[in-house]
Backbone as numpy.savetxt, mean C-alpha at the origin, in Angstrom:
# Nx Ny Nz CAx CAy CAz Cx Cy Cz
-10.06 -3.94 20.73 -10.77 -4.25 19.48 -11.40 -2.98 18.92
-11.21 -2.76 17.63 -11.86 -1.66 16.92 -12.91 -2.20 15.97
-13.90 -1.40 15.72 -14.87 -1.69 14.66 -14.45 -0.86 13.46
-13.98 -1.53 12.40 -13.37 -0.86 11.25 -14.28 -0.99 10.04
-14.67 0.15 9.48 -15.44 0.16 8.24 -14.55 0.64 7.11
-14.44 -0.16 6.07 -13.69 0.21 4.86 -14.72 0.56 3.79
-14.79 1.85 3.50 -15.81 2.34 2.57 -15.20 2.42 1.17
-15.49 1.42 0.36 -14.90 1.34 -0.97 -13.83 0.27 -1.02
-14.25 -0.99 -1.08 -13.30 -2.10 -1.06 -12.93 -2.50 -2.49
-12.28 -1.56 -3.21 -11.76 -1.86 -4.54 -10.39 -2.50 -4.43
-9.46 -2.11 -5.32 -8.14 -2.75 -5.29 -7.40 -2.49 -3.99
-7.21 -1.21 -3.63 -6.44 -0.92 -2.43 -7.26 -1.16 -1.16
-8.49 -0.66 -1.14 -9.33 -0.91 0.02 -9.54 -2.39 0.24
-9.70 -3.13 -0.85 -9.86 -4.57 -0.74 -8.62 -5.27 -0.21
-7.44 -4.81 -0.65 -6.19 -5.40 -0.15 -6.07 -5.19 1.36
-6.42 -3.98 1.81 -6.37 -3.69 3.26 -7.39 -4.56 3.99
-8.59 -4.67 3.42 -9.63 -5.48 4.05 -9.19 -6.94 4.20
-8.63 -7.50 3.14 -8.21 -8.90 3.18 -7.04 -9.09 4.15
-6.13 -8.10 4.16 -5.00 -8.19 5.08 -5.44 -8.12 6.53
-6.31 -7.17 6.85 -6.79 -7.05 8.23 -7.60 -8.27 8.64
-8.36 -8.81 7.71 -9.14 -10.01 8.01 -8.21 -11.17 8.37
-7.10 -11.28 7.66 -6.17 -12.40 7.90 -5.25 -12.18 9.09
-4.76 -10.93 9.26 -3.69 -10.69 10.21 -4.09 -9.86 11.43
-5.33 -9.38 11.45 -5.82 -8.63 12.62 -7.23 -9.09 12.96
-7.41 -10.38 13.22 -8.76 -10.90 13.43 -9.41 -10.40 14.72
-8.61 -9.74 15.58 -9.18 -9.20 16.81 -10.10 -8.01 16.56
-10.00 -7.41 15.39 -10.85 -6.27 15.04 -12.09 -6.75 14.28
-13.19 -6.05 14.47 -14.40 -6.33 13.69 -14.33 -5.50 12.42
-14.67 -6.12 11.31 -14.46 -5.51 10.00 -15.77 -5.50 9.22
-16.01 -4.39 8.52 -17.16 -4.25 7.64 -16.69 -3.51 6.38
-17.08 -4.00 5.21 -16.68 -3.34 3.96 -17.92 -2.95 3.17
-17.77 -1.87 2.41 -18.84 -1.45 1.49 -18.28 -1.32 0.08
-19.13 -1.53 -0.89 -18.83 -1.20 -2.29 -20.14 -0.72 -2.92
-20.03 -0.23 -4.13 -21.22 0.27 -4.82 -22.05 -0.85 -5.43
-21.48 -2.06 -5.54 -22.16 -3.14 -6.24 -22.26 -4.39 -5.36
-23.44 -4.93 -5.24 -23.67 -6.09 -4.39 -22.82 -7.29 -4.80
-22.63 -7.47 -6.12 -21.85 -8.63 -6.57 -20.42 -8.59 -6.07
-19.85 -7.38 -5.94 -18.48 -7.26 -5.46 -18.36 -7.68 -4.00
-19.43 -7.50 -3.25 -19.40 -7.83 -1.83 -19.43 -9.33 -1.57
-19.82 -10.09 -2.57 -20.00 -11.52 -2.35 -18.71 -12.22 -1.93
-17.57 -11.80 -2.51 -16.32 -12.48 -2.17 -15.93 -12.19 -0.72
-16.27 -11.00 -0.23 -15.97 -10.68 1.17 -16.92 -11.42 2.11
-18.18 -11.47 1.75 -19.15 -12.19 2.56 -18.79 -13.67 2.65
-18.26 -14.23 1.55 -17.87 -15.63 1.54 -16.74 -15.93 2.51
-15.95 -14.89 2.84 -14.85 -15.05 3.81 -15.31 -14.80 5.24
-16.55 -14.42 5.40 -17.05 -14.12 6.73 -16.90 -12.67 7.14
-16.58 -11.78 6.18 -16.46 -10.35 6.46 -17.84 -9.72 6.32
-18.21 -8.87 7.29 -19.48 -8.17 7.20 -19.46 -7.21 6.01
-20.59 -7.09 5.33 -20.67 -6.24 4.14 -21.91 -5.35 4.20
-21.87 -4.27 3.44 -23.00 -3.37 3.36 -22.92 -2.55 2.08
-24.06 -2.09 1.61 -24.12 -1.15 0.49 -24.35 0.28 0.98
-24.47 0.45 2.29 -24.84 1.73 2.88 -23.65 2.35 3.61
-23.00 3.32 2.98 -21.81 3.94 3.59 -22.14 4.65 4.90
-23.26 5.33 4.96 -23.61 6.09 6.17 -23.82 5.16 7.35
-24.52 4.07 7.15 -24.75 3.13 8.25 -23.44 2.46 8.68
-22.57 2.18 7.71 -21.27 1.59 8.04 -20.44 2.55 8.87
-20.45 3.84 8.49 -19.70 4.85 9.23 -20.27 5.04 10.63
-21.59 4.99 10.76 -22.22 5.13 12.07 -21.82 3.99 12.99
-21.69 2.78 12.45 -21.33 1.59 13.21 -19.88 1.60 13.67
-18.99 2.18 12.88 -17.54 2.01 13.06 -16.96 2.96 14.10
-15.80 2.54 14.64 -14.97 3.44 15.44 -13.78 3.94 14.61
-13.41 3.17 13.59 -12.36 3.56 12.64 -12.96 3.48 11.24
-12.87 4.58 10.50 -13.44 4.65 9.16 -12.31 4.81 8.15
-12.20 3.87 7.22 -11.17 3.90 6.19 -11.84 4.20 4.85
-11.44 5.30 4.23 -11.98 5.68 2.93 -11.14 5.04 1.83
-11.77 4.15 1.06 -11.03 3.43 0.03 -11.45 3.76 -1.39
-12.28 4.79 -1.56 -12.75 5.14 -2.90 -11.70 5.94 -3.67
-11.90 6.10 -4.97 -10.99 6.87 -5.80 -10.98 8.33 -5.35
-9.87 9.04 -5.57 -9.77 10.42 -5.07 -10.92 11.34 -5.48
-11.41 11.20 -6.72 -12.46 12.10 -7.19 -13.83 11.79 -6.55
-13.92 10.69 -5.78 -15.17 10.34 -5.11 -15.14 10.68 -3.62
-13.99 11.13 -3.13 -13.84 11.34 -1.69 -14.77 12.43 -1.16
-14.83 13.56 -1.83 -15.66 14.65 -1.34 -17.12 14.24 -1.21
-17.63 13.56 -2.22 -19.02 13.11 -2.17 -19.25 12.11 -1.04
-18.30 11.20 -0.84 -18.43 10.22 0.23 -18.43 10.90 1.59
-17.54 11.88 1.77 -17.51 12.60 3.03 -18.85 13.29 3.30
-19.47 13.78 2.25 -20.78 14.39 2.42 -21.82 13.40 2.94
-21.70 12.13 2.50 -22.62 11.08 2.97 -22.43 10.76 4.44
-21.17 10.73 4.89 -20.88 10.18 6.21 -20.57 11.23 7.27
-20.57 12.52 6.90 -20.21 13.58 7.84 -20.92 13.49 9.19
-22.21 13.20 9.23 -22.89 13.16 10.53 -22.36 12.09 11.49
-21.55 11.16 10.97 -21.11 10.02 11.78 -19.61 10.03 12.06
-18.94 11.15 11.83 -17.48 11.20 11.97 -17.02 11.69 13.35
-17.89 12.28 14.10 -17.48 12.88 15.37 -16.83 11.88 16.31
-15.63 12.21 16.79 -14.93 11.38 17.76 -14.32 10.12 17.22
-14.35 9.94 15.90 -13.84 8.70 15.30 -12.53 8.95 14.57
-11.79 7.88 14.35 -10.55 7.95 13.59 -10.87 7.78 12.12
-10.48 8.74 11.32 -10.76 8.73 9.87 -9.45 8.57 9.11
-9.40 7.57 8.24 -8.20 7.29 7.45 -8.58 7.28 5.98
-7.86 8.06 5.18 -8.14 8.11 3.74 -6.99 7.46 2.98
-7.33 6.51 2.12 -6.34 5.85 1.27 -6.17 6.57 -0.06
-6.87 7.67 -0.25 -6.86 8.39 -1.53 -5.59 9.23 -1.66
-4.82 8.97 -2.69 -3.57 9.70 -2.91 -3.83 11.00 -3.64
-2.95 11.98 -3.41 -2.96 13.20 -4.20 -3.90 14.28 -3.72
-4.56 14.09 -2.59 -5.44 15.12 -2.05 -4.70 15.83 -0.93
-4.40 17.13 -1.07 -3.67 17.85 -0.01 -4.43 17.82 1.31
-3.69 17.82 2.41 -4.33 17.79 3.72 -5.21 19.01 3.93
-4.81 20.15 3.35 -5.62 21.36 3.49 -6.99 21.18 2.84
-7.03 20.47 1.69 -8.30 20.21 1.02 -9.16 19.27 1.84
-8.53 18.21 2.38 -9.27 17.28 3.22 -9.82 17.99 4.45
-8.99 18.82 5.06 -9.43 19.54 6.26 -10.61 20.45 5.93
-10.59 21.06 4.75 -11.69 21.92 4.33 -12.97 21.10 4.16
-12.86 19.93 3.55 -14.02 19.07 3.37 -14.57 18.56 4.71
-13.70 18.49 5.73 -14.11 18.02 7.06 -14.55 19.15 7.97
-14.61 20.36 7.43 -15.01 21.51 8.23 -16.39 21.27 8.85
-16.48 21.54 10.15 -17.75 21.37 10.83 -17.93 20.05 11.53
-16.99 19.13 11.33 -17.04 17.85 12.05 -15.76 17.69 12.83
-15.77 16.79 13.80 -14.61 16.66 14.68 -14.23 15.20 14.89
-13.60 14.59 13.88 -13.06 13.25 14.12 -11.96 13.34 15.17
-11.69 12.26 15.88 -10.62 12.29 16.88 -9.29 12.58 16.22
-9.12 12.08 15.00 -7.94 12.36 14.18 -8.26 11.93 12.77
-7.55 12.51 11.81 -7.70 12.13 10.41 -6.31 12.03 9.80
-6.11 11.00 9.01 -4.82 10.74 8.38 -5.01 10.37 6.91
-4.05 10.74 6.09 -3.90 10.11 4.79 -2.97 8.93 4.98
-3.38 7.78 4.49 -2.62 6.54 4.66 -2.39 5.94 3.28
-1.13 5.71 2.93 -0.79 5.14 1.62 -0.13 3.78 1.82
-0.92 2.71 1.79 -0.34 1.36 1.84 -0.01 0.90 0.42
0.37 -0.34 0.27 0.44 -0.91 -1.07 -0.30 -2.23 -1.11
-0.41 -2.81 -2.29 -1.26 -3.99 -2.46 -0.79 -5.19 -1.65
0.47 -5.18 -1.22 0.97 -6.30 -0.42 0.35 -6.35 0.97
-0.46 -5.35 1.32 -1.24 -5.44 2.57 -2.06 -6.72 2.59
-2.48 -7.15 1.43 -3.29 -8.37 1.32 -2.58 -9.59 1.90
-1.25 -9.62 1.80 -0.48 -10.77 2.30 0.37 -10.39 3.51
0.04 -9.26 4.14 0.74 -8.86 5.36 2.12 -8.28 5.14
2.39 -7.76 3.93 3.74 -7.27 3.61 3.72 -5.86 3.02
2.75 -5.04 3.37 2.70 -3.67 2.86 3.81 -2.82 3.45
4.26 -1.83 2.68 5.04 -0.72 3.22 4.12 0.48 3.17
3.68 0.92 4.34 2.65 1.96 4.45 3.24 3.26 4.96
2.85 4.36 4.33 3.19 5.70 4.81 1.90 6.39 5.24
1.97 7.13 6.36 0.79 7.84 6.85 1.19 9.23 7.31
0.28 10.18 7.09 0.52 11.57 7.47 -0.75 12.16 8.06
-0.62 12.90 9.15 -1.78 13.47 9.83 -2.40 14.59 9.02
-3.72 14.62 8.99 -4.48 15.70 8.37 -4.91 16.69 9.45
-5.50 16.16 10.52 -5.93 17.01 11.63 -6.16 16.14 12.86
-6.28 16.80 14.01 -6.53 16.10 15.27 -5.24 15.67 15.95
-5.40 14.98 17.06 -4.28 14.53 17.86 -3.63 13.29 17.23
-2.33 13.14 17.49 -1.63 11.95 17.01 -2.32 10.71 17.57
-2.46 9.70 16.75 -3.17 8.49 17.15 -2.30 7.27 16.87
-1.89 6.58 17.94 -1.04 5.41 17.78 -1.76 4.26 17.09
-3.08 4.35 17.00 -3.85 3.28 16.36 -3.44 3.11 14.91
-3.09 4.21 14.24 -2.77 4.15 12.81 -1.59 3.21 12.56
-0.49 3.46 13.27 0.69 2.62 13.09 0.42 1.19 13.56
-0.23 1.07 14.70 -0.51 -0.27 15.23 -1.36 -1.08 14.26
-2.33 -0.42 13.64 -3.23 -1.12 12.73 -2.52 -1.56 11.46
-1.77 -0.64 10.84 -1.15 -0.98 9.57 0.13 -1.79 9.74
0.69 -1.79 10.95 1.79 -2.72 11.23 1.30 -4.17 11.20
0.01 -4.36 11.36 -0.55 -5.72 11.26 -0.45 -6.26 9.84
-0.39 -5.38 8.85 -0.34 -5.82 7.45 0.96 -5.41 6.79
2.02 -5.26 7.56 3.33 -4.90 7.01 4.08 -3.98 7.94
4.70 -2.97 7.39 5.44 -1.97 8.16 4.88 -0.59 7.85
4.97 0.30 8.84 4.34 1.61 8.72 5.30 2.71 9.17
5.34 3.79 8.40 6.08 4.99 8.79 5.11 6.16 8.84
5.13 6.91 9.96 4.36 8.14 10.07 5.28 9.28 9.67
4.89 10.04 8.65 5.75 11.09 8.11 4.95 12.39 7.98
5.66 13.49 7.74 4.96 14.74 7.44 4.48 14.69 5.99
3.59 15.60 5.66 2.97 15.58 4.34 3.99 15.74 3.22
5.05 16.48 3.48 6.08 16.72 2.45 6.70 15.41 1.97
6.81 14.44 2.87 7.45 13.17 2.52 6.45 12.09 2.11
5.16 12.41 2.22 4.16 11.41 1.90 4.20 11.02 0.43
4.37 12.01 -0.46 4.42 11.71 -1.89 5.63 10.84 -2.23
6.77 11.13 -1.57 7.95 10.29 -1.80 7.68 8.86 -1.38
7.03 8.70 -0.23 6.69 7.36 0.23 5.76 6.65 -0.73
4.79 7.38 -1.27 3.87 6.79 -2.23 4.60 6.29 -3.46
5.52 7.10 -4.00 6.24 6.70 -5.21 7.13 5.50 -4.96
7.84 5.52 -3.84 8.79 4.44 -3.54 8.08 3.15 -3.16
7.01 3.26 -2.37 6.41 2.07 -1.79 5.12 1.62 -2.46
4.22 2.55 -2.77 2.94 2.15 -3.35 3.08 1.95 -4.86
3.50 3.00 -5.56 3.82 2.83 -6.99 4.99 1.85 -7.16
5.83 1.81 -6.15 7.01 0.95 -6.21 6.70 -0.51 -6.42
5.52 -0.95 -5.99 5.12 -2.33 -6.25 5.10 -2.60 -7.75
4.52 -1.67 -8.50 4.48 -1.84 -9.96 5.87 -1.78 -10.55
6.71 -0.86 -10.02 8.06 -0.72 -10.56 8.87 -2.01 -10.33
8.76 -2.57 -9.13 9.49 -3.81 -8.83 9.01 -4.95 -9.70
7.70 -5.02 -9.91 7.17 -6.11 -10.72 7.47 -5.92 -12.20
7.66 -4.68 -12.63 8.08 -4.47 -14.01 9.50 -5.01 -14.22
10.38 -4.81 -13.20 11.71 -5.43 -13.28 11.56 -6.95 -13.35
10.66 -7.51 -12.51 10.47 -8.96 -12.50 10.05 -9.45 -13.87
9.13 -8.74 -14.50 8.67 -9.13 -15.83 9.83 -9.13 -16.83
10.64 -8.07 -16.77 11.77 -7.98 -17.69 12.76 -9.12 -17.45
13.02 -9.43 -16.16 13.95 -10.52 -15.85 13.41 -11.86 -16.33
12.10 -12.05 -16.21 11.51 -13.29 -16.71 11.67 -13.41 -18.22
11.43 -12.31 -18.93 11.60 -12.33 -20.39 13.04 -12.66 -20.76
13.98 -12.07 -20.01 15.38 -12.39 -20.26 15.69 -13.85 -19.98
15.10 -14.39 -18.92 15.31 -15.80 -18.60 14.80 -16.72 -19.68
13.64 -16.38 -20.23 13.09 -17.19 -21.32 13.99 -17.10 -22.55
14.51 -15.90 -22.84 15.41 -15.74 -23.97 16.67 -16.58 -23.79
17.10 -16.75 -22.55 18.28 -17.55 -22.27 18.01 -19.05 -22.29
16.71 -19.43 -22.29 16.41 -20.85 -22.43 15.53 -21.45 -21.36
15.15 -20.69 -20.32 14.25 -21.24 -19.31 12.82 -21.27 -19.84
12.05 -22.24 -19.36 10.63 -22.21 -19.63 10.00 -21.07 -18.83
8.88 -20.50 -19.30 8.28 -19.37 -18.60 8.01 -19.62 -17.12
7.47 -20.79 -16.79 7.19 -21.08 -15.37 8.48 -21.15 -14.56
9.54 -21.67 -15.16 10.83 -21.74 -14.47 11.40 -20.34 -14.25
11.28 -19.50 -15.26 11.77 -18.12 -15.14 11.01 -17.37 -14.06
9.69 -17.55 -14.02 8.87 -16.87 -13.01 9.29 -17.31 -11.61
9.42 -18.60 -11.39 9.82 -19.10 -10.07 11.20 -18.59 -9.69
12.12 -18.61 -10.63 13.49 -18.18 -10.35 13.56 -16.70 -10.02
12.85 -15.87 -10.77 12.91 -14.43 -10.55 12.27 -14.06 -9.22
11.08 -14.60 -8.93 10.41 -14.25 -7.67 11.25 -14.69 -6.46
11.80 -15.89 -6.52 12.60 -16.35 -5.39 13.89 -15.56 -5.26
14.49 -15.19 -6.38 15.72 -14.41 -6.33 15.46 -13.02 -5.75
14.37 -12.38 -6.16 14.02 -11.07 -5.60 13.76 -11.18 -4.11
13.00 -12.18 -3.70 12.70 -12.37 -2.28 13.99 -12.64 -1.51
14.84 -13.50 -2.04 16.09 -13.83 -1.36 17.00 -12.63 -1.23
17.09 -11.82 -2.28 17.96 -10.64 -2.24 17.49 -9.66 -1.17
16.19 -9.44 -1.11 15.64 -8.51 -0.10 15.84 -9.06 1.30
15.54 -10.34 1.49 15.71 -10.95 2.82 17.16 -10.92 3.26
18.09 -11.14 2.33 19.51 -11.13 2.65 19.96 -9.76 3.12
19.66 -8.73 2.32 20.08 -7.39 2.68 19.40 -6.91 3.96
18.11 -7.27 4.13 17.40 -6.88 5.34 17.98 -7.56 6.57
18.30 -8.84 6.44 18.86 -9.58 7.58 20.20 -9.01 8.01
21.00 -8.57 7.04 22.32 -8.00 7.34 22.25 -6.51 7.67
21.14 -5.87 7.34 21.03 -4.43 7.56 21.99 -3.64 6.71
22.26 -4.14 5.52 23.27 -3.53 4.66 22.65 -2.71 3.54
23.47 -1.83 2.97 23.11 -1.13 1.75 23.17 -2.15 0.60
22.29 -2.05 -0.39 22.32 -3.02 -1.49 23.69 -3.20 -2.12
24.46 -2.11 -2.21 25.76 -2.21 -2.89 26.70 -3.16 -2.18
26.55 -3.29 -0.84 27.42 -4.21 -0.10 27.18 -5.65 -0.53
25.91 -6.01 -0.74 25.60 -7.37 -1.18 25.93 -7.56 -2.66
25.76 -6.50 -3.44 26.16 -6.56 -4.85 27.65 -6.86 -4.96
28.45 -6.20 -4.13 29.91 -6.42 -4.16 30.27 -7.88 -3.89
29.48 -8.54 -3.04 29.81 -9.92 -2.66 29.65 -10.91 -3.82
28.78 -10.54 -4.78 28.53 -11.45 -5.90 29.19 -10.98 -7.19
29.88 -9.83 -7.12 30.47 -9.25 -8.32 31.96 -9.55 -8.37
32.30 -10.62 -9.05 33.70 -11.03 -9.20 34.40 -10.16 -10.24
35.59 -9.66 -9.96 36.32 -8.88 -10.97 36.44 -9.66 -12.28
36.07 -9.01 -13.35 36.14 -9.65 -14.66 35.05 -10.68 -14.91
34.09 -10.82 -13.98 33.09 -11.87 -14.10 31.85 -11.44 -14.86
30.88 -12.36 -14.91 29.69 -12.12 -15.71 28.73 -11.14 -15.02
28.75 -11.10 -13.67 27.83 -10.19 -12.98 28.15 -8.74 -13.29
29.45 -8.38 -13.24 29.81 -6.99 -13.50 29.53 -6.62 -14.95
29.67 -7.57 -15.86 29.34 -7.29 -17.25 27.85 -7.03 -17.40
27.04 -7.83 -16.69 25.60 -7.61 -16.74 25.20 -6.29 -16.12
25.78 -5.96 -14.97 25.48 -4.68 -14.32 25.86 -3.50 -15.22
27.03 -3.58 -15.81 27.47 -2.48 -16.68 26.57 -2.34 -17.91
26.13 -3.47 -18.46 25.23 -3.41 -19.61 23.90 -2.75 -19.22
23.40 -3.07 -18.03 22.15 -2.44 -17.55 22.34 -0.94 -17.39
23.48 -0.54 -16.83 23.72 0.89 -16.64 23.90 1.61 -17.97
24.53 0.97 -18.93 24.66 1.56 -20.27 23.29 1.77 -20.90
22.35 0.90 -20.55 20.98 1.03 -21.07 20.15 2.01 -20.24
20.76 2.58 -19.20 20.06 3.60 -18.42 19.25 3.09 -17.26
19.65 1.94 -16.68 18.83 1.32 -15.64 18.58 2.25 -14.46
19.63 2.71 -13.78 19.47 3.55 -12.60 18.75 4.84 -12.95
19.15 5.47 -14.05 18.52 6.72 -14.46 17.04 6.52 -14.72
16.67 5.37 -15.32 15.28 5.10 -15.61 14.47 4.93 -14.32
15.04 4.24 -13.35 14.35 4.05 -12.07 14.13 5.37 -11.36
15.19 6.17 -11.28 15.09 7.47 -10.61 14.08 8.37 -11.33
14.11 8.34 -12.65 13.15 9.15 -13.42 11.73 8.68 -13.18
11.52 7.38 -13.10 10.19 6.87 -12.83 9.66 7.31 -11.48
10.55 7.37 -10.49 10.14 7.80 -9.15 9.90 9.30 -9.08
10.75 10.07 -9.70 10.71 11.52 -9.52 9.83 12.25 -10.51
9.53 11.62 -11.65 8.73 12.28 -12.67 7.36 11.66 -12.85
7.06 10.67 -12.00 5.77 10.00 -12.09 4.63 10.91 -11.65
């Protein structure tokens, strides 16, 4: 059992908090935010809450930083006296490990990692990427985030790629879902019917390819009849720049 403090339970920190509460109940959890009203929803679930980051960090064995990137340095200043020998995980994207290491100068956490989950941590389905900042490798990171999905430990060079594909990727996938729903309504489905159909189709497609361990194109081939409507739809999407748009969104974001 770990005592886990999530300092800054906003969108991402909150998703991790809710996921750990649901899927890792063996750990003790405490969350902080800047506003008492925000803590009420966590307290209502039985999660310990606090407005005091320093006291939360002192209590914890694992400290998860969930604040926005521009607030990280200030938060570290608050909690520095309580980091020694503890596992420190930062959910803040875009901060180089060298910068984090500089901010941690003079303290000795057992290990520090940048961890990039996605919002599906809330329902136990995150794809999380993590990269070491300093200290010894710690199996706790993968074990912990595997409770709320799947986790890959990568070097810093690949962390940004993981963020674009998996964390930003949630928005990209849902933008496709929105477009498919609009198309379904244009074809004659009611909005609620289109929403149900698109979500189930996306889930089914992913589960199918995952179960078979296949490349997406293998499953696409199975439903693409020569001269049929699927190939006409695929070709129309490509003429509109579908693949190029996705790759551009990932690489130029």
